[in-house]
Short mmCIF file of C-alpha atoms and ligand atoms in Angstrom, two decimals:
data_model
loop_
_atom_site.label_atom_id
_atom_site.label_comp_id
_atom_site.label_asym_id
_atom_site.label_seq_id
_atom_site.Cartn_x
_atom_site.Cartn_y
_atom_site.Cartn_z
CA UNK I 170 22.19 149.02 88.22
CA UNK I 171 18.80 147.59 89.26
CA UNK I 172 18.19 146.84 92.90
CA UNK I 173 21.77 147.77 93.89
CA UNK I 174 22.30 148.56 97.57
CA UNK I 175 25.83 149.84 98.27
CA UNK I 176 25.44 149.19 102.01
CA UNK I 177 24.78 145.46 101.49
CA UNK I 178 28.17 143.76 101.52
CA UNK I 179 26.90 140.18 101.19
CA UNK I 180 28.09 138.31 98.08
CA UNK I 181 25.46 138.64 95.36
CA UNK I 182 24.37 135.46 93.60
CA UNK I 183 22.25 135.90 90.48
CA UNK I 184 20.23 132.94 89.22
CA UNK I 185 18.79 133.02 85.70
CA UNK I 186 15.63 130.90 85.50
CA UNK I 187 13.09 129.86 88.14
CA UNK I 188 12.71 126.37 86.70
CA UNK I 189 13.61 123.14 88.44
CA UNK I 190 17.37 123.84 88.43
CA UNK I 191 17.27 127.55 89.34
CA UNK I 192 14.84 127.12 92.23
CA UNK I 193 16.74 124.14 93.60
CA UNK I 194 19.96 126.19 93.53
CA UNK I 195 18.23 129.06 95.38
CA UNK I 196 16.75 126.71 98.01
CA UNK I 197 20.14 125.05 98.48
CA UNK I 198 21.56 128.41 99.55
CA UNK I 199 18.92 129.01 102.21
CA UNK I 200 20.46 130.30 105.43
CA UNK I 201 23.75 131.40 103.80
CA UNK I 202 24.98 134.95 104.33
CA UNK I 203 24.46 135.88 100.68
CA UNK I 204 22.01 137.97 98.67
CA UNK I 205 20.31 135.95 95.92
CA UNK I 206 18.40 137.46 93.01
CA UNK I 207 16.45 135.03 90.87
CA UNK I 208 15.36 136.25 87.43
CA UNK I 209 12.67 134.81 85.21
CA UNK I 210 10.61 136.12 82.30
CA UNK I 211 7.50 134.57 83.89
CA UNK I 212 6.22 135.18 87.41
CA UNK I 213 5.56 131.47 87.88
CA UNK I 214 7.31 128.12 88.07
CA UNK I 215 5.99 125.59 85.55
CA UNK I 216 5.79 121.83 86.07
CA UNK I 217 6.45 120.82 82.45
CA UNK I 218 5.93 117.04 82.81
CA UNK I 219 2.15 117.56 83.03
CA UNK I 220 1.82 119.99 80.09
CA UNK I 221 0.35 117.22 77.95
CA UNK I 222 -2.54 116.87 80.43
CA UNK I 223 -3.36 120.58 80.05
CA UNK I 224 -3.15 120.20 76.26
CA UNK I 225 -5.61 117.31 76.36
CA UNK I 226 -8.21 118.91 78.66
CA UNK I 227 -7.43 116.65 81.63
CA UNK I 228 -6.33 119.34 84.08
CA UNK I 229 -6.64 123.13 84.33
CA UNK I 230 -3.57 125.21 83.39
CA UNK I 231 -3.20 126.78 86.83
CA UNK I 232 -2.81 123.33 88.37
CA UNK I 233 0.77 123.08 87.08
CA UNK I 234 2.01 126.63 87.59
CA UNK I 235 2.86 128.26 90.91
CA UNK I 236 3.77 131.92 91.66
CA UNK I 237 7.55 132.07 92.11
CA UNK I 238 7.34 134.74 94.79
CA UNK I 239 5.07 132.49 96.87
CA UNK I 240 7.58 129.64 96.48
CA UNK I 241 10.37 131.83 97.79
CA UNK I 242 8.43 133.17 100.76
CA UNK I 243 10.20 132.28 103.94
CA UNK I 244 13.68 132.40 102.43
CA UNK I 245 15.05 135.71 103.68
CA UNK I 246 18.18 135.92 101.49
CA UNK I 247 16.36 135.73 98.15
CA UNK I 248 14.55 138.27 95.92
CA UNK I 249 12.69 137.62 92.67
CA UNK I 250 12.54 139.82 89.58
CA UNK I 251 10.36 139.19 86.58
CA UNK I 252 12.44 140.19 83.59
CA UNK I 253 13.94 138.88 80.36
CA UNK I 254 17.67 138.19 80.51
CA UNK I 255 19.27 139.39 77.30
CA UNK I 256 22.99 138.83 77.77
CA UNK I 257 25.86 138.64 80.21
CA UNK I 258 28.93 140.85 80.38
CA UNK I 259 31.47 138.41 81.78
CA UNK I 260 34.32 140.94 81.99
CA UNK I 261 32.24 143.31 84.19
CA UNK I 262 30.39 140.45 85.99
CA UNK I 263 27.01 141.82 84.97
CA UNK I 264 23.74 140.33 83.81
CA UNK I 265 21.96 142.44 81.20
CA UNK I 266 18.18 142.30 81.41
CA UNK I 267 15.36 144.06 79.58
CA UNK I 268 15.05 146.32 82.65
CA UNK I 269 18.67 147.14 83.38
CA UNK I 270 21.84 145.48 84.62
CA UNK I 271 22.76 143.55 87.77
CA UNK I 272 26.24 142.82 89.02
CA UNK I 273 27.06 139.40 90.48
CA UNK I 274 29.79 137.63 92.42
CA UNK I 275 28.45 134.21 91.44
CA UNK I 276 26.16 133.44 88.52
CA UNK I 277 23.90 130.41 88.03
CA UNK I 278 22.61 130.04 84.48
CA UNK I 279 19.50 127.82 84.29
CA UNK I 280 17.26 129.08 81.47
CA UNK I 281 16.16 125.59 80.39
CA UNK I 282 15.35 124.64 76.83
CA UNK I 283 12.97 125.38 73.99
CA UNK I 284 11.44 123.62 71.00
CA UNK I 285 13.90 122.72 68.26
CA UNK I 286 12.46 122.90 64.75
CA UNK I 287 15.88 122.07 63.24
CA UNK I 288 15.73 125.11 60.88
CA UNK I 289 12.51 123.83 59.27
CA UNK I 290 10.87 127.27 59.09
CA UNK I 291 7.57 126.03 57.60
CA UNK I 292 7.21 123.67 60.54
CA UNK I 293 7.98 126.41 63.02
CA UNK I 294 5.30 128.57 61.42
CA UNK I 295 2.48 126.03 61.14
CA UNK I 296 2.99 123.59 64.00
CA UNK I 297 2.82 123.99 67.76
CA UNK I 298 5.38 122.74 70.28
CA UNK I 299 4.72 121.66 73.86
CA UNK I 300 7.24 123.53 76.00
CA UNK I 301 5.22 126.14 77.84
CA UNK I 302 1.78 126.71 79.32
CA UNK I 303 0.65 129.00 76.47
CA UNK I 304 1.36 126.27 73.92
CA UNK I 305 -0.52 123.70 76.00
CA UNK I 306 -3.57 126.00 76.09
CA UNK I 307 -3.24 126.68 72.34
CA UNK I 308 -3.22 122.93 71.62
CA UNK I 309 -6.27 122.30 73.81
CA UNK I 310 -8.20 125.16 72.20
CA UNK I 311 -7.17 124.15 68.72
CA UNK I 312 -8.29 120.52 69.13
CA UNK I 313 -11.64 121.64 70.52
CA UNK I 314 -12.05 124.37 67.86
CA UNK I 315 -11.38 121.87 65.07
CA UNK I 316 -14.05 119.51 66.40
CA UNK I 317 -16.50 122.44 66.35
CA UNK I 318 -15.50 123.30 62.77
CA UNK I 319 -15.69 119.66 61.67
CA UNK I 320 -19.18 119.35 63.15
CA UNK I 321 -20.43 121.95 60.63
CA UNK I 322 -18.22 120.98 57.67
CA UNK I 323 -20.00 119.15 54.85
CA UNK I 324 -16.93 118.37 52.69
CA UNK I 325 -15.64 114.93 53.88
CA UNK I 326 -12.03 115.56 52.75
CA UNK I 327 -11.86 118.88 54.62
CA UNK I 328 -13.49 117.26 57.64
CA UNK I 329 -10.93 114.46 57.72
CA UNK I 330 -8.12 117.04 57.59
CA UNK I 331 -9.66 118.79 60.57
CA UNK I 332 -10.02 115.54 62.49
CA UNK I 333 -6.48 114.28 61.84
CA UNK I 334 -3.99 115.15 64.58
CA UNK I 335 -0.36 114.40 63.89
CA UNK I 336 2.13 114.31 66.76
CA UNK I 337 5.77 114.31 65.67
CA UNK I 338 8.39 112.76 67.95
CA UNK I 339 8.34 109.39 69.69
CA UNK I 340 10.12 110.51 72.87
CA UNK I 341 8.26 110.64 76.21
CA UNK I 342 6.52 113.97 75.42
CA UNK I 343 5.21 112.77 72.02
CA UNK I 344 4.12 109.38 73.37
CA UNK I 345 2.27 110.93 76.31
CA UNK I 346 0.62 113.58 74.16
CA UNK I 347 -0.52 111.12 71.47
CA UNK I 348 -1.90 108.65 74.04
CA UNK I 349 -3.81 111.32 75.97
CA UNK I 350 -5.14 112.94 72.77
CA UNK I 351 -6.48 109.63 71.53
CA UNK I 352 -8.19 109.04 74.89
CA UNK I 353 -9.71 112.53 74.81
CA UNK I 354 -11.13 111.85 71.35
CA UNK I 355 -12.28 108.26 71.80
CA UNK I 356 -13.62 108.40 75.35
CA UNK I 357 -14.92 111.96 75.74
CA UNK I 358 -15.33 113.90 72.48
CA UNK I 359 -17.08 110.88 70.99
CA UNK I 360 -19.88 111.60 73.50
CA UNK I 361 -19.82 115.40 72.91
CA UNK I 362 -20.16 115.20 69.10
CA UNK I 363 -22.94 112.76 68.16
CA UNK I 364 -23.12 114.42 64.72
CA UNK I 365 -19.58 113.28 63.81
CA UNK I 366 -18.48 109.89 62.52
CA UNK I 367 -15.46 109.04 64.65
CA UNK I 368 -14.08 106.68 62.01
CA UNK I 369 -12.93 109.93 60.38
CA UNK I 370 -10.75 110.89 63.38
CA UNK I 371 -7.06 109.99 63.43
CA UNK I 372 -4.23 110.47 65.88
CA UNK I 373 -0.93 109.73 64.16
CA UNK I 374 2.41 109.53 65.96
CA UNK I 375 5.38 110.00 63.63
CA UNK I 376 8.82 108.93 64.77
CA UNK I 377 11.84 109.27 62.49
CA UNK I 378 13.78 106.46 64.23
CA UNK I 379 13.27 102.70 64.46
CA UNK I 380 11.36 102.74 67.74
CA UNK I 381 9.56 104.90 70.29
CA UNK I 382 11.18 106.04 73.56
CA UNK I 383 14.78 105.54 72.36
CA UNK I 384 16.17 105.84 75.92
CA UNK I 385 14.18 102.75 77.01
CA UNK I 386 15.11 99.08 76.45
CA UNK I 387 13.83 97.64 73.14
CA UNK I 388 11.18 95.48 74.78
CA UNK I 389 9.61 98.53 76.46
CA UNK I 390 9.79 100.45 73.17
CA UNK I 391 7.72 97.71 71.52
CA UNK I 392 5.32 97.54 74.49
CA UNK I 393 4.79 101.31 74.29
CA UNK I 394 4.00 101.15 70.55
CA UNK I 395 1.59 98.23 71.09
CA UNK I 396 -0.19 100.01 73.97
CA UNK I 397 -0.57 103.19 71.91
CA UNK I 398 -1.96 101.25 68.93
CA UNK I 399 -4.46 99.60 71.28
CA UNK I 400 -5.59 103.12 72.29
CA UNK I 401 -6.22 104.01 68.65
CA UNK I 402 -2.97 105.84 67.85
CA UNK I 403 -1.44 105.11 64.44
CA UNK I 404 2.27 104.74 65.16
CA UNK I 405 4.47 105.33 62.11
CA UNK I 406 8.15 104.51 62.63
CA UNK I 407 10.88 105.71 60.24
CA UNK I 408 8.40 108.52 59.45
CA UNK I 409 10.64 111.58 59.19
CA UNK I 410 8.86 114.84 58.36
CA UNK I 411 10.06 116.80 55.31
CA UNK I 412 7.53 119.63 55.19
CA UNK I 413 4.24 120.94 56.53
CA UNK I 414 2.13 123.78 55.12
CA UNK I 415 -0.69 123.86 57.66
CA UNK I 416 -2.89 121.58 55.52
CA UNK I 417 -0.73 118.54 54.75
CA UNK I 418 2.40 116.99 56.17
CA UNK I 419 4.88 115.45 53.72
CA UNK I 420 7.14 112.68 54.91
CA UNK I 421 10.67 112.14 53.61
CA UNK I 422 9.46 108.92 51.90
CA UNK I 423 6.97 111.02 49.88
CA UNK I 424 3.86 110.01 51.81
CA UNK I 425 1.39 112.87 52.38
CA UNK I 426 -1.09 113.09 55.29
CA UNK I 427 -3.83 115.71 55.26
CA UNK I 428 -3.93 117.30 58.70
CA UNK I 429 -4.81 120.72 60.05
CA UNK I 430 -2.90 120.10 63.29
CA UNK I 431 0.72 119.15 63.66
CA UNK I 432 2.07 118.97 67.19
CA UNK I 433 5.86 119.09 67.30
CA UNK I 434 7.48 117.08 70.11
CA UNK I 435 10.48 115.99 68.06
CA UNK I 436 13.23 118.00 69.60
CA UNK I 437 14.42 120.45 72.18
CA UNK I 438 17.50 122.62 72.34
CA UNK I 439 18.98 124.77 75.06
CA UNK I 440 17.52 128.26 75.47
CA UNK I 441 18.76 130.69 72.78
CA UNK I 442 20.39 132.71 75.56
CA UNK I 443 23.07 129.99 75.80
CA UNK I 444 24.21 130.47 72.18
CA UNK I 445 24.56 134.19 72.85
CA UNK I 446 26.84 133.79 75.83
CA UNK I 447 29.76 132.46 73.79
CA UNK I 448 30.71 129.58 76.11
CA UNK I 449 30.43 127.21 73.13
CA UNK I 450 27.64 124.77 72.39
CA UNK I 451 27.59 120.97 72.37
CA UNK I 452 24.70 118.58 71.57
CA UNK I 453 21.25 120.22 71.53
CA UNK I 454 23.05 123.59 71.66
CA UNK I 455 23.77 123.13 75.37
CA UNK I 456 26.77 124.80 76.98
CA UNK I 457 29.56 122.42 77.95
CA UNK I 458 30.46 122.54 81.64
CA UNK I 459 33.28 121.11 83.77
CA UNK I 460 32.48 118.19 86.10
CA UNK I 461 31.91 120.77 88.88
CA UNK I 462 29.24 122.43 86.66
CA UNK I 463 31.43 125.54 86.34
CA UNK I 464 32.07 127.09 82.95
CA UNK I 465 35.68 126.37 81.89
CA UNK I 466 37.78 129.48 82.54
CA UNK I 467 34.96 131.15 84.54
CA UNK I 468 34.97 129.60 88.04
CA UNK I 469 32.23 131.92 89.33
CA UNK I 470 29.75 130.94 86.62
CA UNK I 471 27.74 127.71 86.88
CA UNK I 472 25.25 126.20 84.45
CA UNK I 473 22.55 123.73 85.52
CA UNK I 474 19.53 121.91 84.10
CA UNK I 475 18.57 121.60 80.44
CA UNK I 476 20.98 124.38 79.41
CA UNK I 477 24.06 122.44 80.58
CA UNK I 478 25.82 119.75 78.57
CA UNK I 479 26.93 117.50 81.43
CA UNK I 480 28.96 114.40 80.71
CA UNK I 481 27.65 111.34 82.55
CA UNK I 482 29.00 107.79 82.76
CA UNK I 483 27.18 106.76 79.56
CA UNK I 484 27.44 110.02 77.62
CA UNK I 485 25.74 113.42 78.01
CA UNK I 486 22.96 113.48 80.61
CA UNK I 487 19.41 113.85 79.23
CA UNK I 488 17.34 117.01 79.51
CA UNK I 489 15.10 115.89 82.36
CA UNK I 490 13.67 117.34 85.53
CA UNK I 491 15.68 114.83 87.57
CA UNK I 492 18.97 116.06 86.07
CA UNK I 493 17.83 119.68 86.55
CA UNK I 494 16.98 119.16 90.23
CA UNK I 495 20.18 117.28 91.02
CA UNK I 496 22.41 119.70 89.11
CA UNK I 497 20.71 122.75 90.69
CA UNK I 498 21.29 121.28 94.12
CA UNK I 499 24.92 120.54 93.29
CA UNK I 500 25.55 124.09 92.09
CA UNK I 501 24.31 125.41 95.45
CA UNK I 502 26.65 123.00 97.26
CA UNK I 503 29.64 124.11 95.16
CA UNK I 504 28.88 127.81 95.64
CA UNK I 505 28.84 127.17 99.40
CA UNK I 506 32.22 125.42 99.07
CA UNK I 507 33.66 128.46 97.29
CA UNK I 508 32.14 130.88 99.80
CA UNK I 509 33.79 128.95 102.63
CA UNK I 510 37.17 128.62 100.87
CA UNK I 511 36.76 124.95 99.91
CA UNK I 512 37.24 123.31 96.52
CA UNK I 513 34.14 122.57 94.41
CA UNK I 514 33.25 118.87 93.97
CA UNK I 515 32.47 116.99 90.77
CA UNK I 516 28.77 116.33 90.07
CA UNK I 517 27.66 112.69 90.19
CA UNK I 518 24.25 112.00 88.69
CA UNK I 519 22.07 109.41 90.45
CA UNK I 520 20.03 107.69 87.73
CA UNK I 521 16.59 106.96 89.19
CA UNK I 522 15.29 105.51 85.89
CA UNK I 523 12.66 106.93 83.59
CA UNK I 524 8.97 106.39 82.91
CA UNK I 525 6.45 107.38 80.25
CA UNK I 526 2.67 107.48 80.50
CA UNK I 527 0.71 105.98 77.61
CA UNK I 528 -2.78 106.43 78.94
CA UNK I 529 -5.26 105.01 81.43
CA UNK I 530 -3.69 102.01 83.21
CA UNK I 531 -0.75 102.03 80.79
CA UNK I 532 2.82 103.23 81.29
CA UNK I 533 6.31 101.89 80.79
CA UNK I 534 9.22 102.37 83.15
CA UNK I 535 12.94 101.67 83.32
CA UNK I 536 13.83 101.54 87.00
CA UNK I 537 17.20 100.64 88.52
CA UNK I 538 17.22 96.83 88.17
CA UNK I 539 13.75 96.39 86.60
CA UNK I 540 11.73 97.20 83.51
CA UNK I 541 8.02 97.55 84.20
CA UNK I 542 4.91 98.18 82.14
CA UNK I 543 1.15 98.41 82.60
CA UNK I 544 -0.80 99.34 85.72
CA UNK I 545 2.03 99.50 88.31
CA UNK I 546 4.21 102.10 86.49
CA UNK I 547 1.03 104.03 85.63
CA UNK I 548 0.17 104.29 89.33
CA UNK I 549 3.79 104.99 90.26
CA UNK I 550 4.09 107.80 87.71
CA UNK I 551 0.85 109.42 88.91
CA UNK I 552 2.17 109.27 92.48
CA UNK I 553 5.55 110.76 91.48
CA UNK I 554 3.88 113.64 89.64
CA UNK I 555 1.52 114.28 92.53
CA UNK I 556 4.35 114.36 95.06
CA UNK I 557 6.70 116.43 92.91
CA UNK I 558 4.10 119.03 91.92
CA UNK I 559 4.60 122.30 93.77
CA UNK I 560 1.97 123.53 96.23
CA UNK I 561 -0.69 121.78 98.29
CA UNK I 562 -3.54 123.58 96.50
CA UNK I 563 -2.14 122.45 93.15
CA UNK I 564 -1.80 118.86 94.38
CA UNK I 565 -5.38 118.82 95.64
CA UNK I 566 -6.60 120.31 92.37
CA UNK I 567 -4.59 117.72 90.39
CA UNK I 568 -5.91 114.87 92.51
CA UNK I 569 -9.47 116.19 92.17
CA UNK I 570 -9.21 116.40 88.38
CA UNK I 571 -7.66 112.96 88.14
CA UNK I 572 -10.26 111.34 90.39
CA UNK I 573 -13.10 112.98 88.48
CA UNK I 574 -11.56 111.95 85.14
CA UNK I 575 -10.91 108.40 86.33
CA UNK I 576 -14.28 107.75 87.95
CA UNK I 577 -16.37 109.51 85.28
CA UNK I 578 -14.15 108.61 82.29
CA UNK I 579 -13.98 112.31 81.56
CA UNK I 580 -11.51 115.04 80.55
CA UNK I 581 -13.26 117.91 82.31
CA UNK I 582 -11.40 121.06 81.16
CA UNK I 583 -13.00 121.38 77.70
CA UNK I 584 -13.59 125.11 77.63
CA UNK I 585 -11.96 127.20 74.92
CA UNK I 586 -10.72 129.99 77.16
CA UNK I 587 -7.89 131.72 75.36
CA UNK I 588 -4.72 131.75 77.44
CA UNK I 589 -2.48 133.86 75.26
CA UNK I 590 -3.89 135.94 72.45
CA UNK I 591 -0.54 136.48 70.78
CA UNK I 592 0.02 132.70 70.58
CA UNK I 593 -3.41 131.96 69.20
CA UNK I 594 -3.43 130.99 65.56
CA UNK I 595 -6.81 131.99 64.15
CA UNK I 596 -8.66 129.52 62.03
C1 FAD Q 192 6.10 118.11 77.66
C2 FAD Q 192 7.27 117.80 78.56
C3 FAD Q 192 7.23 116.66 79.37
C4 FAD Q 192 8.32 116.37 80.20
N1 FAD Q 192 8.25 115.25 81.00
C5 FAD Q 192 9.26 114.98 81.84
C6 FAD Q 192 9.21 113.86 82.72
O1 FAD Q 192 8.21 113.11 82.72
N2 FAD Q 192 10.25 113.63 83.54
C7 FAD Q 192 11.34 114.45 83.56
O2 FAD Q 192 12.28 114.21 84.35
N3 FAD Q 192 11.44 115.52 82.75
C8 FAD Q 192 10.43 115.81 81.89
N4 FAD Q 192 10.51 116.91 81.07
C9 FAD Q 192 11.73 117.71 81.07
C10 FAD Q 192 11.79 118.69 82.23
O3 FAD Q 192 10.59 119.40 82.38
C11 FAD Q 192 12.96 119.64 81.98
O4 FAD Q 192 14.12 118.86 81.84
C12 FAD Q 192 13.12 120.62 83.13
O5 FAD Q 192 12.01 121.48 83.19
C13 FAD Q 192 14.41 121.42 82.98
O6 FAD Q 192 14.54 122.26 84.08
P1 FAD Q 192 15.35 123.62 83.95
O7 FAD Q 192 15.34 124.23 85.31
O8 FAD Q 192 16.65 123.37 83.30
O9 FAD Q 192 14.52 124.50 82.94
P2 FAD Q 192 13.01 124.99 83.01
O10 FAD Q 192 12.22 124.19 83.96
O11 FAD Q 192 12.56 125.07 81.60
O12 FAD Q 192 13.15 126.46 83.60
C14 FAD Q 192 13.82 127.48 82.91
C15 FAD Q 192 13.28 128.82 83.36
O13 FAD Q 192 14.07 129.84 82.79
C16 FAD Q 192 13.24 130.88 82.33
N5 FAD Q 192 13.95 131.58 81.25
C17 FAD Q 192 14.43 131.03 80.12
N6 FAD Q 192 15.08 131.95 79.38
C18 FAD Q 192 15.00 133.11 80.07
C19 FAD Q 192 15.47 134.43 79.83
N7 FAD Q 192 16.17 134.74 78.74
N8 FAD Q 192 15.19 135.39 80.72
C20 FAD Q 192 14.48 135.11 81.85
N9 FAD Q 192 14.02 133.87 82.13
C21 FAD Q 192 14.28 132.88 81.26
C22 FAD Q 192 11.97 130.19 81.88
O14 FAD Q 192 10.87 131.06 81.91
C23 FAD Q 192 11.85 129.05 82.90
O15 FAD Q 192 11.06 129.43 84.00
C24 FAD Q 192 9.45 117.23 80.23
C25 FAD Q 192 9.46 118.37 79.44
C26 FAD Q 192 8.38 118.66 78.60
C27 FAD Q 192 8.42 119.89 77.76
#
């Protein structure tokens, strides 16, 4: 049993995942007479909403990650372990990790989500998702590497394939990535590569449905598409992908686009760990939970964040940071209720709206009581990200990069430093 201390009689709470939900649950238990162990495969917390800015050379990767141990400093009842959680033995109340087992009195499962390729194996092999920091670095390096290759390629057809970037998925992640990529190409790389003819560059956003940002009102969906087109993105609606072989993407309507880069932002599903646990899976392979966020039949096990299928007033809650933070906080409250002999309370989600960045001076937002677009939501979204980002150093670094980029019309992080050799797909 790893880290077991027979003399410590405090209830042991194990939290799987140091993402938004897991950390919020740990912080919510600060000061309680419990022992908390938080487990994560990475030694850092990642701020996923700004991954697209790393992928498009706007900010440095270490701006949006923060060492988990540093985040937990000052909370005496918590310990962190970097390890991969493999399974849970519910009957023995044990978590099985790559480095041994841990017993728990209460368990919080918050392993988040991963890219969903919907069993399209060719897509999984040849495209890149945008769910972790390694993928963001891979995308940035790949875009820059392809511009280098194109600059020395004499065959125009091959060159066009290299300079065509297809983003699949018209949700917030796809919209933000396509907008930022187009800005990188048309405002910065255009100055770096005088030998290239930028008429040959394309950023294409494919969305299988009728409109972008399906969770937004129709008017904002149309505004988002118009703003992206103005920034040079070709928006193709009802453009479902059938296949991709690394050279050409084939749409279900038979259309073929030559492209060496396909960025997949078309779907997420709960972490594969959830399927393994046997609590059942609902939409996006999330585990269904009771209104108290407990697993039915297992009152000492809670699930929070992207991994939980939580019923809201208008259907299942989306996989967002806001839901993760609120559900993580609620799990901590309910564990405290149980520790003090009280009944757990049902979770009530407070919908604060949603926003999506399209590019410089352009964003759309659905706020309680108002739909907004243009400069104001752009500024608001920047402010929200700045305030929500973890760590003062990271905030200063983010602000510095943004100010430099804004004032100099630049995307300054254009160095091809490899972040993860195993993720790198060689040309
Ligand atoms: C590109 C992108 C943009 C986004 N933009 C927004 C936005 O603008 N607004 C918004 O509200 N939301 C946004 N989201 C969604 C938001 O980031 C997620 O909903 C949120 O991160 C979910 O939090 P979580 O705690 O459930 O999971 P995560 O934050 O993903 O944390 C899960 C943690 O569990 C760890 N883990 C997973 N499996 C294991 C295992 N087996 N063993 C050990 N550790 C494990 C992971 O390493 C990770 O640290 C965006 C997401 C992406 C990808």
